[in-house]
Amino acid sequence: MKENILETLKNLNFTEYEAKAYLTLLEDSPLTGYAVAKNSGVPRSKIYEVLDSLTLRGDILISPGNTAQYIPVPAKELIKNRRIKAEENFERAEKSLAEFERSTNDRENIWNIMGRNEILEKVKDCIGLANKRILLEVWKEEFEELESELRQAAKRGVNVTIIAYGEIISDFANVYLHYMGDKITEEYGGRWLVMSGDDSEVVAGIVSLDNDSRAAWSRHVGLVMPITEVMIHDLYIMEMMEEHREVLEESFGKNLINLRRKFSIHPDFKKHYMK
C-alpha cells in the first residue's frame, strides 16, 4: 500500500525522497531532520535539502529552535492546496494559450470595425494591453473618452505620446500639439484616430461619422510598421517645427502649405477621402 501512495505523491509533483519524507512525518511527528532520514530511508546527506523543499512548498511546517522539528500539513489540506494550485494553473494556461492562439491568428489578419463607439472600445482594449509605448494621434473629442484608460496605462509605466489636434492638456502623457490644429479638420473634412501599441498592433480610422465611422485593427506587420513609422515621422516634423518654424515656413509657406499643395491631387487642395 505504501508503494502505491508513494506513486500517488509522485503524480502530485513530489520527488521520491520528498514523498518518503512526507509519509514518514504523517506516520510520526514532530521529528528532527535526523529522525526523518533514519525512519524514511532518505540519505542524511540529502534530508535537509528535501525538507527545505517541502517547507518552501508549504507541504510541511518547521518548528524553529535549538533543534528544528518538522510536522506535515494534514493530508486533506495538502490535497486541497494541490487542487487549488492545479485549478490556477489550468486557468492561467487556458488564458495564455487562448491569447497566444489569438495573437498568432491576428498577425495575418486585418479587421474592419464599424461605428465610432466600437472603434473607441477597441482602442481602449489595445491601451489596456500595452506594456511599453502608446502612440496616439487624436482629436480632443476622442481623447476625453480615452483619457481614463491612457492614465491607467501611464501608471503601469507605459510611455504615452500623443499627437494632438486641438488643445489637449495632460499631466501623464507627452503631448505634441499639431502645428495645423483645427485647420486640418477643415482640410480633411473630419477627424481620424490612429493608435500604435508597443509597435505590435494598430487601430487607424475615421471617427467623425458616428455609426458610419470605420477603422482597421491589425497586428499584421505590413500595416503596423508603416503606420507606426508615419506617426514617428509626424513627431519628427513637429520637433523640427518647434525649433525651426521660421526657416521652414520661409521655404514652404505658412504651416507648410506649399508642401501639402504640392502633393495634393485635387484642384481645391483639400482631401476627399470621406465622400
Coordinates of C-alpha atoms in Angstrom, one line a residue:
M1 CA 0.0 0.0 0.0
K2 CA 2.8 2.4 0.9
E3 CA 4.3 1.9 -2.6
N4 CA 1.0 2.9 -4.1
I5 CA 0.9 6.1 -2.0
L6 CA 4.4 6.9 -3.0
E7 CA 3.4 6.7 -6.7
T8 CA 0.4 8.9 -6.0
L9 CA 2.6 11.6 -4.3
K10 CA 4.9 11.5 -7.3
N11 CA 1.9 12.3 -9.5
L12 CA 1.4 15.3 -7.3
N13 CA 4.9 16.6 -8.1
F14 CA 6.8 15.0 -5.2
T15 CA 10.2 13.5 -5.8
E16 CA 10.7 10.1 -4.4
Y17 CA 12.7 11.4 -1.4
E18 CA 10.1 14.1 -0.8
A19 CA 7.3 11.5 -0.8
K20 CA 9.2 9.3 1.6
A21 CA 9.9 12.2 4.0
Y22 CA 6.3 13.4 3.9
L23 CA 4.8 9.9 4.6
T24 CA 7.3 9.4 7.4
L25 CA 6.1 12.7 9.1
L26 CA 2.4 11.6 8.5
E27 CA 3.2 8.4 10.5
D28 CA 5.0 10.1 13.3
S29 CA 5.7 13.8 14.1
P30 CA 7.2 16.1 15.1
L31 CA 10.6 14.7 14.1
T32 CA 14.0 16.1 13.7
G33 CA 15.7 16.0 10.3
Y34 CA 17.9 13.2 11.6
A35 CA 14.9 11.2 12.7
V36 CA 13.1 11.8 9.3
A37 CA 16.2 10.5 7.5
K38 CA 16.5 7.5 9.7
N39 CA 12.8 6.5 9.5
S40 CA 12.3 7.2 5.8
G41 CA 15.5 5.9 4.3
V42 CA 16.3 9.2 2.7
P43 CA 20.1 9.7 2.8
R44 CA 21.3 12.0 5.6
S45 CA 23.3 14.0 3.0
K46 CA 20.0 14.8 1.2
I47 CA 17.5 15.1 4.0
Y48 CA 17.8 18.8 4.8
E49 CA 17.6 19.7 1.1
V50 CA 14.5 17.6 0.8
L51 CA 12.9 19.1 4.0
D52 CA 13.7 22.7 2.8
S53 CA 12.0 22.0 -0.5
L54 CA 8.9 20.6 1.3
T55 CA 8.8 23.6 3.6
L56 CA 9.1 26.2 0.8
R57 CA 6.2 24.5 -1.0
G58 CA 4.1 24.5 2.1
D59 CA 3.8 20.7 2.4
I60 CA 5.4 20.6 5.9
L61 CA 6.0 23.0 8.7
I62 CA 9.1 23.7 10.7
S63 CA 9.3 24.5 14.4
P64 CA 12.5 26.5 14.9
G65 CA 14.6 26.1 18.0
N66 CA 17.9 24.7 19.0
T67 CA 17.0 21.5 17.1
A68 CA 14.5 22.1 14.3
Q69 CA 11.5 19.8 14.2
Y70 CA 9.1 19.1 11.4
I71 CA 5.4 18.3 11.1
P72 CA 3.4 17.6 8.0
V73 CA 0.5 19.6 6.6
P74 CA -2.5 17.3 7.1
A75 CA -3.2 15.1 4.0
K76 CA -6.7 16.7 3.4
E77 CA -5.2 20.2 3.5
L78 CA -2.3 19.1 1.2
I79 CA -4.8 17.7 -1.4
K80 CA -7.0 20.9 -1.1
N81 CA -3.9 23.1 -1.7
R82 CA -2.8 21.0 -4.7
R83 CA -6.3 21.2 -6.2
I84 CA -6.4 25.0 -5.8
K85 CA -3.0 25.3 -7.4
A86 CA -3.9 23.0 -10.2
E87 CA -7.1 25.0 -11.0
E88 CA -5.0 28.2 -11.0
N89 CA -2.5 26.6 -13.4
F90 CA -5.3 25.4 -15.7
E91 CA -6.9 28.8 -15.7
R92 CA -3.6 30.5 -16.4
A93 CA -2.8 28.0 -19.2
E94 CA -6.3 28.4 -20.8
K95 CA -6.0 32.2 -20.8
S96 CA -2.4 32.4 -22.0
L97 CA -2.8 29.7 -24.7
A98 CA -6.0 31.4 -26.0
E99 CA -4.2 34.7 -26.1
F100 CA -1.3 33.1 -27.9
E101 CA -3.6 31.4 -30.4
R102 CA -5.5 34.7 -31.0
S103 CA -2.3 36.7 -31.3
T104 CA -0.9 34.2 -33.8
N105 CA -4.0 34.3 -36.0
D106 CA -4.3 38.1 -35.7
R107 CA -0.8 38.7 -37.1
E108 CA -2.1 37.7 -40.5
N109 CA -5.5 39.4 -40.4
I110 CA -6.8 42.9 -40.9
W111 CA -10.1 43.5 -39.1
N112 CA -12.8 46.1 -40.1
I113 CA -14.5 48.0 -37.3
M114 CA -17.7 49.9 -37.9
G115 CA -19.1 52.7 -35.6
R116 CA -17.4 55.4 -33.6
N117 CA -18.2 53.7 -30.2
E118 CA -17.0 50.4 -31.4
I119 CA -13.7 51.9 -32.6
L120 CA -13.1 53.6 -29.3
E121 CA -13.8 50.4 -27.4
K122 CA -11.2 48.6 -29.5
V123 CA -8.7 51.4 -28.8
K124 CA -9.4 51.0 -25.1
D125 CA -8.7 47.3 -25.3
C126 CA -5.4 48.0 -27.1
I127 CA -4.4 50.6 -24.5
G128 CA -5.1 48.0 -21.7
L129 CA -2.7 45.5 -23.4
A130 CA 0.2 47.9 -24.0
N131 CA 3.3 47.4 -21.8
K132 CA 5.9 49.8 -23.3
R133 CA 4.6 52.5 -25.5
I134 CA 1.4 54.0 -26.9
L135 CA 1.5 56.4 -29.8
L136 CA -1.8 58.1 -30.3
E137 CA -2.9 60.6 -33.0
V138 CA -6.2 62.1 -31.8
W139 CA -8.6 65.0 -31.6
K140 CA -9.7 66.4 -28.2
E141 CA -13.2 64.9 -28.5
E142 CA -11.9 61.3 -28.6
F143 CA -9.0 62.0 -26.2
E144 CA -11.5 62.9 -23.5
E145 CA -13.2 59.5 -23.9
L146 CA -9.9 57.6 -23.8
E147 CA -8.2 59.7 -21.0
S148 CA -9.0 57.3 -18.1
E149 CA -7.5 54.3 -19.9
L150 CA -4.5 56.2 -21.0
R151 CA -3.9 57.5 -17.5
Q152 CA -4.0 53.9 -16.2
A153 CA -1.5 52.8 -18.8
A154 CA 0.8 55.6 -17.8
K155 CA 0.5 54.4 -14.1
R156 CA 1.6 51.0 -15.3
G157 CA 4.8 52.6 -16.7
V158 CA 3.7 52.8 -20.3
N159 CA 5.1 55.7 -22.3
V160 CA 2.1 57.6 -23.7
T161 CA 2.9 60.0 -26.6
I162 CA 0.0 62.0 -28.2
I163 CA -0.1 63.9 -31.4
A164 CA -2.9 66.3 -30.6
Y165 CA -5.3 68.1 -32.9
G166 CA -6.8 70.8 -30.8
E167 CA -5.9 71.8 -27.2
I168 CA -5.1 68.7 -25.3
I169 CA -3.5 69.1 -21.9
S170 CA -2.2 66.1 -19.9
D171 CA -0.2 65.6 -16.8
F172 CA 0.7 61.9 -17.7
A173 CA 1.5 62.0 -21.4
N174 CA 4.0 63.6 -23.8
V175 CA 1.7 65.8 -25.9
Y176 CA 2.7 67.3 -29.2
L177 CA 0.2 69.9 -30.4
H178 CA -0.1 69.6 -34.2
Y179 CA 1.1 72.9 -35.8
M180 CA -2.1 72.9 -38.0
G181 CA -4.6 72.2 -35.3
D182 CA -8.2 72.8 -36.3
K183 CA -7.3 73.7 -39.9
I184 CA -6.6 70.1 -40.6
T185 CA -10.2 69.2 -39.7
E186 CA -11.4 71.6 -42.3
E187 CA -8.9 70.4 -44.9
Y188 CA -9.8 66.8 -44.4
G189 CA -13.5 67.2 -43.7
G190 CA -13.4 65.1 -40.5
R191 CA -11.5 63.6 -37.6
W192 CA -9.4 60.4 -37.6
L193 CA -7.7 58.4 -34.9
V194 CA -4.5 56.4 -35.1
M195 CA -3.1 54.3 -32.3
S196 CA 0.0 52.1 -32.2
G197 CA 0.6 49.9 -29.1
D198 CA 4.0 48.5 -28.4
D199 CA 4.9 48.7 -32.1
S200 CA 2.9 45.5 -32.5
E201 CA -0.7 46.4 -33.2
V202 CA -2.5 49.4 -34.7
V203 CA -6.0 50.9 -34.9
A204 CA -6.5 53.5 -37.6
G205 CA -9.6 55.1 -39.0
I206 CA -12.2 57.8 -39.3
V207 CA -14.2 58.6 -36.1
S208 CA -16.3 61.7 -37.0
L209 CA -19.0 59.8 -38.9
D210 CA -20.8 58.4 -35.9
N211 CA -22.3 55.0 -36.8
D212 CA -20.6 55.2 -40.3
S213 CA -17.2 55.7 -38.8
R214 CA -14.8 52.9 -39.8
A215 CA -11.4 51.8 -38.8
A216 CA -8.9 48.9 -39.3
W217 CA -7.3 47.0 -36.5
S218 CA -4.4 44.7 -37.1
R219 CA -1.2 43.1 -35.8
H220 CA -0.2 42.5 -39.4
V221 CA 3.4 43.8 -39.7
G222 CA 2.6 45.1 -43.2
L223 CA 0.3 47.7 -41.5
V224 CA 1.9 48.0 -38.1
M225 CA 5.3 49.1 -39.4
P226 CA 4.3 51.8 -41.9
I227 CA 1.5 53.3 -39.7
T228 CA 3.8 53.4 -36.6
E229 CA 6.6 54.9 -38.6
V230 CA 4.4 57.6 -40.2
M231 CA 3.4 58.6 -36.6
I232 CA 7.0 58.8 -35.6
H233 CA 7.8 60.9 -38.7
D234 CA 4.9 63.3 -37.7
L235 CA 6.7 63.7 -34.4
Y236 CA 9.9 64.5 -36.2
I237 CA 8.2 67.2 -38.2
M238 CA 6.6 68.7 -35.0
E239 CA 10.0 68.7 -33.3
M240 CA 11.5 70.5 -36.3
M241 CA 8.6 73.0 -36.5
E242 CA 9.1 73.8 -32.8
E243 CA 12.8 74.5 -33.3
H244 CA 12.9 75.9 -36.8
R245 CA 9.4 77.1 -37.7
E246 CA 10.5 80.4 -39.2
V247 CA 13.1 78.8 -41.5
L248 CA 10.7 76.0 -42.6
E249 CA 7.8 78.4 -43.3
E250 CA 10.1 80.7 -45.3
S251 CA 10.8 77.7 -47.6
F252 CA 7.4 76.0 -47.7
G253 CA 4.8 78.6 -46.7
K254 CA 2.8 79.1 -43.5
N255 CA 2.1 75.7 -41.9
L256 CA 4.0 74.1 -44.8
I257 CA 1.0 74.8 -47.1
N258 CA 3.1 74.6 -50.2
L259 CA 4.1 71.0 -49.4
R260 CA 0.5 70.0 -48.8
R261 CA -0.5 71.6 -52.1
K262 CA 2.4 70.0 -54.0
F263 CA 1.3 66.5 -53.1
S264 CA -2.5 67.1 -53.4
I265 CA -4.3 65.5 -56.4
H266 CA -7.4 67.8 -56.1
P267 CA -7.8 71.3 -57.5
D268 CA -9.1 72.7 -54.2
F269 CA -6.0 71.3 -52.4
K270 CA -8.3 69.6 -49.9
K271 CA -8.6 65.9 -49.1
H272 CA -11.5 63.9 -50.3
Y273 CA -11.3 60.6 -48.5
M274 CA -14.7 61.0 -47.0
K275 CA -17.2 61.1 -49.8

